[in-house]
Short mmCIF file of C-alpha atoms and ligand atoms in Angstrom, two decimals:
data_model
loop_
_atom_site.label_atom_id
_atom_site.label_comp_id
_atom_site.label_asym_id
_atom_site.label_seq_id
_atom_site.Cartn_x
_atom_site.Cartn_y
_atom_site.Cartn_z
CA MET A 1 242.18 -14.53 125.82
CA LYS A 2 238.86 -16.33 126.22
CA LYS A 3 235.71 -14.34 125.62
CA ILE A 4 232.99 -14.25 128.28
CA VAL A 5 229.57 -12.81 127.53
CA VAL A 6 227.63 -11.96 130.70
CA PHE A 7 223.87 -11.57 130.26
CA THR A 8 222.17 -9.98 133.26
CA GLY A 9 218.69 -9.18 134.55
CA ALA A 10 217.09 -7.54 137.56
CA GLY A 11 218.31 -10.27 139.92
CA ILE A 12 221.91 -9.03 139.77
CA SER A 13 220.78 -5.69 141.21
CA ALA A 14 218.49 -7.21 143.87
CA GLU A 15 221.21 -7.27 146.53
CA SER A 16 221.80 -3.56 145.88
CA GLY A 17 218.21 -3.04 147.04
CA LEU A 18 216.45 -2.67 143.68
CA LYS A 19 213.31 -4.72 143.20
CA THR A 20 213.11 -7.35 140.47
CA PHE A 21 210.01 -7.48 138.27
CA ARG A 22 208.49 -10.95 138.60
CA ASP A 23 209.45 -12.10 142.09
CA ALA A 24 206.63 -12.07 144.68
CA ASP A 25 207.75 -8.63 145.94
CA GLY A 26 208.59 -7.43 142.42
CA LEU A 27 207.58 -4.26 140.60
CA TRP A 28 204.96 -6.05 138.49
CA ALA A 29 203.15 -7.09 141.67
CA GLU A 30 202.88 -3.41 142.64
CA TYR A 31 202.20 -1.86 139.22
CA ARG A 32 200.35 -3.02 136.13
CA ILE A 33 202.61 -3.15 133.08
CA GLU A 34 199.86 -1.61 130.95
CA ASP A 35 199.74 1.43 133.28
CA VAL A 36 203.43 2.33 133.26
CA CYS A 37 205.39 0.43 130.63
CA THR A 38 203.67 0.64 127.24
CA PRO A 39 203.54 3.35 124.55
CA GLU A 40 199.77 3.51 125.10
CA ALA A 41 200.30 4.24 128.81
CA LEU A 42 202.64 7.12 127.93
CA ALA A 43 200.04 8.56 125.54
CA ARG A 44 197.17 8.09 128.00
CA ASN A 45 198.79 8.97 131.30
CA ARG A 46 202.10 10.68 130.75
CA ALA A 47 202.38 11.89 134.35
CA LEU A 48 202.04 8.39 135.82
CA VAL A 49 204.63 6.88 133.47
CA ILE A 50 207.13 9.69 134.03
CA GLU A 51 206.67 9.53 137.79
CA PHE A 52 207.21 5.75 137.72
CA TYR A 53 210.63 6.23 136.09
CA ASN A 54 211.52 9.23 138.27
CA LYS A 55 210.87 6.99 141.26
CA ARG A 56 213.17 4.30 139.81
CA ARG A 57 215.88 6.99 139.37
CA ARG A 58 215.51 8.23 142.95
CA GLU A 59 215.90 4.65 144.19
CA LEU A 60 218.89 4.07 141.92
CA ALA A 61 220.58 7.21 143.26
CA GLN A 62 220.47 5.64 146.74
CA THR A 63 222.05 2.33 145.68
CA GLU A 64 225.54 1.05 145.00
CA PRO A 65 226.85 -1.81 142.86
CA ASN A 66 227.05 -5.05 144.85
CA ALA A 67 229.61 -7.85 144.95
CA ALA A 68 228.09 -9.50 141.86
CA HIS A 69 228.46 -6.39 139.67
CA LYS A 70 232.01 -6.10 140.99
CA ALA A 71 232.76 -9.76 140.23
CA VAL A 72 231.59 -9.26 136.64
CA ALA A 73 233.92 -6.26 136.32
CA GLU A 74 236.77 -8.20 137.94
CA LEU A 75 236.53 -10.90 135.25
CA GLU A 76 238.15 -8.40 132.87
CA GLN A 77 241.50 -9.15 134.57
CA TRP A 78 241.57 -12.63 133.00
CA PHE A 79 239.03 -12.57 130.17
CA ASP A 80 237.74 -10.50 127.32
CA VAL A 81 234.30 -9.60 128.76
CA GLU A 82 231.19 -8.08 127.26
CA VAL A 83 228.09 -7.44 129.36
CA ILE A 84 224.62 -7.48 127.85
CA THR A 85 222.09 -6.28 130.38
CA GLN A 86 218.32 -6.02 130.42
CA ASN A 87 218.70 -3.64 133.34
CA VAL A 88 218.09 0.07 132.97
CA ASP A 89 220.26 0.89 135.99
CA ASP A 90 223.93 1.92 135.70
CA LEU A 91 225.33 -0.44 138.33
CA HIS A 92 227.53 -2.37 135.87
CA GLU A 93 229.08 0.92 134.74
CA ARG A 94 229.64 2.04 138.33
CA ALA A 95 231.23 -1.34 139.22
CA GLY A 96 233.80 -0.80 136.45
CA SER A 97 232.69 -3.00 133.56
CA THR A 98 233.94 -1.37 130.37
CA CYS A 99 231.86 -2.97 127.62
CA ILE A 100 228.11 -2.88 128.29
CA THR A 101 225.12 -3.14 125.96
CA HIS A 102 221.75 -2.10 127.41
CA LEU A 103 218.98 -4.06 125.73
CA HIS A 104 216.04 -2.29 127.38
CA GLY A 105 217.34 1.27 127.62
CA GLU A 106 218.82 3.35 130.42
CA LEU A 107 217.26 5.35 133.26
CA GLY A 108 219.89 8.05 132.88
CA LYS A 109 218.79 8.95 129.36
CA LEU A 110 215.74 10.47 127.69
CA ARG A 111 214.87 10.67 124.03
CA SER A 112 212.78 12.73 121.66
CA MET A 113 209.22 11.50 121.10
CA ARG A 114 209.70 12.44 117.42
CA ASN A 115 213.18 11.07 116.77
CA PRO A 116 214.24 7.90 118.61
CA GLU A 117 217.87 8.55 117.68
CA LEU A 118 217.90 11.89 119.48
CA ILE A 119 218.99 10.70 122.92
CA VAL A 120 219.98 13.08 125.72
CA GLU A 121 221.49 12.56 129.16
CA LEU A 122 219.22 13.45 132.08
CA GLU A 123 220.79 15.62 134.79
CA GLY A 124 219.69 14.32 138.19
CA THR A 125 216.69 12.10 138.74
CA GLU A 126 213.66 14.10 137.63
CA GLN A 127 212.21 14.22 134.15
CA GLY A 128 209.81 17.17 134.00
CA LEU A 129 206.45 16.58 132.35
CA GLU A 130 207.08 19.28 129.76
CA ASP A 131 210.80 18.72 129.19
CA ARG A 132 211.64 18.98 125.50
CA ALA A 133 214.34 17.57 123.24
CA PRO A 134 216.59 19.83 121.11
CA ASP A 135 214.20 19.18 118.17
CA GLY A 136 211.33 20.72 120.15
CA ALA A 137 209.46 17.44 120.70
CA LEU A 138 208.52 16.23 124.16
CA LEU A 139 211.03 13.90 125.78
CA ARG A 140 210.26 10.36 126.93
CA PRO A 141 212.23 7.89 129.04
CA HIS A 142 214.90 6.05 127.01
CA ILE A 143 213.28 2.74 127.91
CA VAL A 144 212.03 -0.10 125.71
CA PHE A 145 208.35 -0.46 126.60
CA PHE A 146 206.36 -3.65 126.17
CA GLY A 147 205.16 -3.87 122.59
CA GLU A 148 208.14 -1.91 121.25
CA SER A 149 211.00 -3.27 119.21
CA VAL A 150 214.37 -3.87 120.84
CA PRO A 151 216.84 -1.98 118.65
CA MET A 152 219.94 -3.36 120.39
CA PHE A 153 218.88 -7.00 120.06
CA ASP A 154 220.68 -7.69 116.76
CA ARG A 155 223.91 -6.26 118.13
CA ALA A 156 223.47 -8.33 121.32
CA CYS A 157 223.05 -11.51 119.23
CA GLU A 158 226.29 -10.78 117.40
CA ILE A 159 228.04 -10.37 120.75
CA ALA A 160 226.50 -13.58 122.12
CA ALA A 161 227.86 -15.48 119.12
CA THR A 162 231.42 -14.48 120.04
CA ALA A 163 231.28 -16.10 123.49
CA ASP A 164 233.56 -18.94 124.56
CA ILE A 165 231.67 -18.95 127.87
CA MET A 166 228.26 -17.42 128.63
CA ILE A 167 227.12 -16.38 132.11
CA VAL A 168 223.44 -15.57 132.72
CA VAL A 169 222.73 -13.81 136.03
CA GLY A 170 219.43 -12.94 137.68
CA THR A 171 216.94 -13.10 134.85
CA SER A 172 213.74 -15.13 134.70
CA LEU A 173 214.29 -15.52 130.92
CA ALA A 174 210.60 -14.71 130.57
CA VAL A 175 210.79 -11.66 128.30
CA TYR A 176 211.33 -11.91 124.56
CA PRO A 177 213.26 -11.35 122.45
CA ALA A 178 215.88 -10.89 125.22
CA ALA A 179 215.51 -14.47 126.47
CA MET A 180 216.39 -15.74 122.97
CA LEU A 181 219.93 -14.50 123.44
CA VAL A 182 220.97 -17.82 124.99
CA ARG A 183 220.26 -19.43 121.61
CA TYR A 184 222.98 -17.35 119.94
CA ALA A 185 225.86 -18.91 121.85
CA ARG A 186 227.78 -21.24 119.54
CA SER A 187 227.10 -24.93 120.06
CA GLY A 188 229.13 -26.46 122.86
CA VAL A 189 229.76 -23.12 124.60
CA PRO A 190 229.00 -23.67 128.31
CA ILE A 191 226.24 -21.52 129.82
CA TYR A 192 226.39 -20.83 133.56
CA VAL A 193 223.11 -19.61 135.06
CA VAL A 194 223.47 -17.88 138.46
CA ASP A 195 220.02 -17.53 140.02
CA PRO A 196 218.49 -18.70 143.31
CA GLY A 197 215.14 -19.27 141.58
CA GLU A 198 214.01 -21.31 138.60
CA PRO A 199 214.53 -19.25 135.46
CA ASP A 200 213.05 -20.66 132.27
CA THR A 201 216.10 -22.45 130.87
CA ARG A 202 214.14 -24.50 128.34
CA MET A 203 215.57 -22.39 125.52
CA ILE A 204 219.12 -23.39 126.43
CA ARG A 205 220.52 -26.19 124.27
CA ASN A 206 224.15 -25.74 125.34
CA PRO A 207 225.82 -27.46 128.28
CA LEU A 208 224.02 -25.85 131.25
CA HIS A 209 225.34 -25.32 134.78
CA HIS A 210 222.80 -23.81 137.19
CA ILE A 211 224.45 -22.23 140.23
CA LYS A 212 221.38 -21.94 142.44
CA GLU A 213 222.56 -19.06 144.59
CA ARG A 214 222.17 -15.34 144.92
CA ALA A 215 224.22 -13.32 142.48
CA SER A 216 226.90 -12.21 144.98
CA SER A 217 227.85 -15.65 146.33
CA GLY A 218 227.18 -17.45 143.04
CA MET A 219 229.40 -15.08 141.05
CA ALA A 220 232.18 -15.28 143.65
CA LYS A 221 232.24 -19.08 143.27
CA LEU A 222 232.03 -18.93 139.50
CA VAL A 223 234.89 -16.43 139.21
CA GLU A 224 237.07 -18.75 141.30
CA GLU A 225 236.14 -21.71 139.10
CA LEU A 226 236.76 -19.87 135.83
CA LYS A 227 240.13 -18.50 136.97
CA ARG A 228 241.39 -22.04 137.57
N1 APR B 1 220.56 -12.94 142.80
C1 APR B 1 220.35 -13.48 141.57
N2 APR B 1 219.14 -13.64 141.04
C2 APR B 1 218.08 -13.23 141.76
C3 APR B 1 218.21 -12.65 143.04
C4 APR B 1 219.53 -12.51 143.56
N3 APR B 1 219.77 -11.97 144.78
N4 APR B 1 216.97 -12.36 143.50
C5 APR B 1 216.11 -12.72 142.53
N5 APR B 1 216.76 -13.26 141.48
C6 APR B 1 216.27 -13.80 140.21
C7 APR B 1 214.87 -14.39 140.26
O1 APR B 1 214.94 -15.74 140.69
C8 APR B 1 214.45 -14.27 138.79
O2 APR B 1 214.85 -15.41 138.02
O3 APR B 1 216.19 -12.72 139.30
C9 APR B 1 215.21 -13.04 138.30
C10 APR B 1 214.37 -11.81 138.11
O4 APR B 1 213.49 -12.01 137.04
P1 APR B 1 212.55 -10.82 136.53
O5 APR B 1 211.95 -10.12 137.69
O6 APR B 1 211.62 -11.37 135.52
O7 APR B 1 213.60 -9.79 135.87
P2 APR B 1 214.23 -9.81 134.40
O8 APR B 1 214.43 -11.21 133.93
O9 APR B 1 215.39 -8.91 134.42
O10 APR B 1 213.07 -9.16 133.56
C11 APR B 1 213.24 -8.98 132.19
O11 APR B 1 211.22 -7.70 132.13
O12 APR B 1 209.66 -6.04 132.64
C12 APR B 1 210.86 -6.34 132.27
O13 APR B 1 212.00 -4.84 130.95
C13 APR B 1 212.02 -5.45 132.22
O14 APR B 1 214.30 -5.97 131.66
C14 APR B 1 213.15 -6.42 132.35
C15 APR B 1 212.58 -7.71 131.73
#
């Protein structure tokens, strides 16, 4: 069975109603990264950072996976599929994908401020300001902030290197190291980019096919092509 590695970003969840980050109506037009998505922001203004992620969770609770998430899950009928996502939502899980690596963390989890390995599931959508981990330390969102290392990146590179086909959906390829992942596909492995915009594909050295469409229609076409 051929192996497909699907690498996704905020664009795959856009048609579910979640905002991307860098589009004109994106989250980084509304918020400053340094106010809500850095370790310094958490130290300086814990309430603002925690409310930002609680808001993301409330939005996520109102959304459903869209046709693109479902198409990715459907690929498992014909291929060995691993998903690597930069997204902190759980829409791939809810669409039925079985093998998912989250590079930038998960909204549904919190972790101890003292011990990054002490990760707990959050019940519901609200992290309380004073919520504590089992080790007594304050909890923080289980999110990779700007300026922090990306612990899952090495594992993601190993997965990328196993691909016979790589599909990149809905990411501007603007954030590192995540964007480097496309370099870990073996030489000659085709890379399909599904994105209605102009992601930064300069890093891609492999045969590149840009399907310039929204994730739902682009993935539907690509699944048909790959099945043939
Ligand atoms: N279908 C597919 N792609 C879409 C759609 C859609 N319906 N709508 C927008 N896009 C594309 C945009 O053209 C853009 O290339 O999704 C991409 C979104 O890019 P970003 O907003 O930069 O999101 P992403 O690449 O996931 O960001 C990477 O930055 O701040 C962070 O940590 C956060 O994981 C995130 C990282």
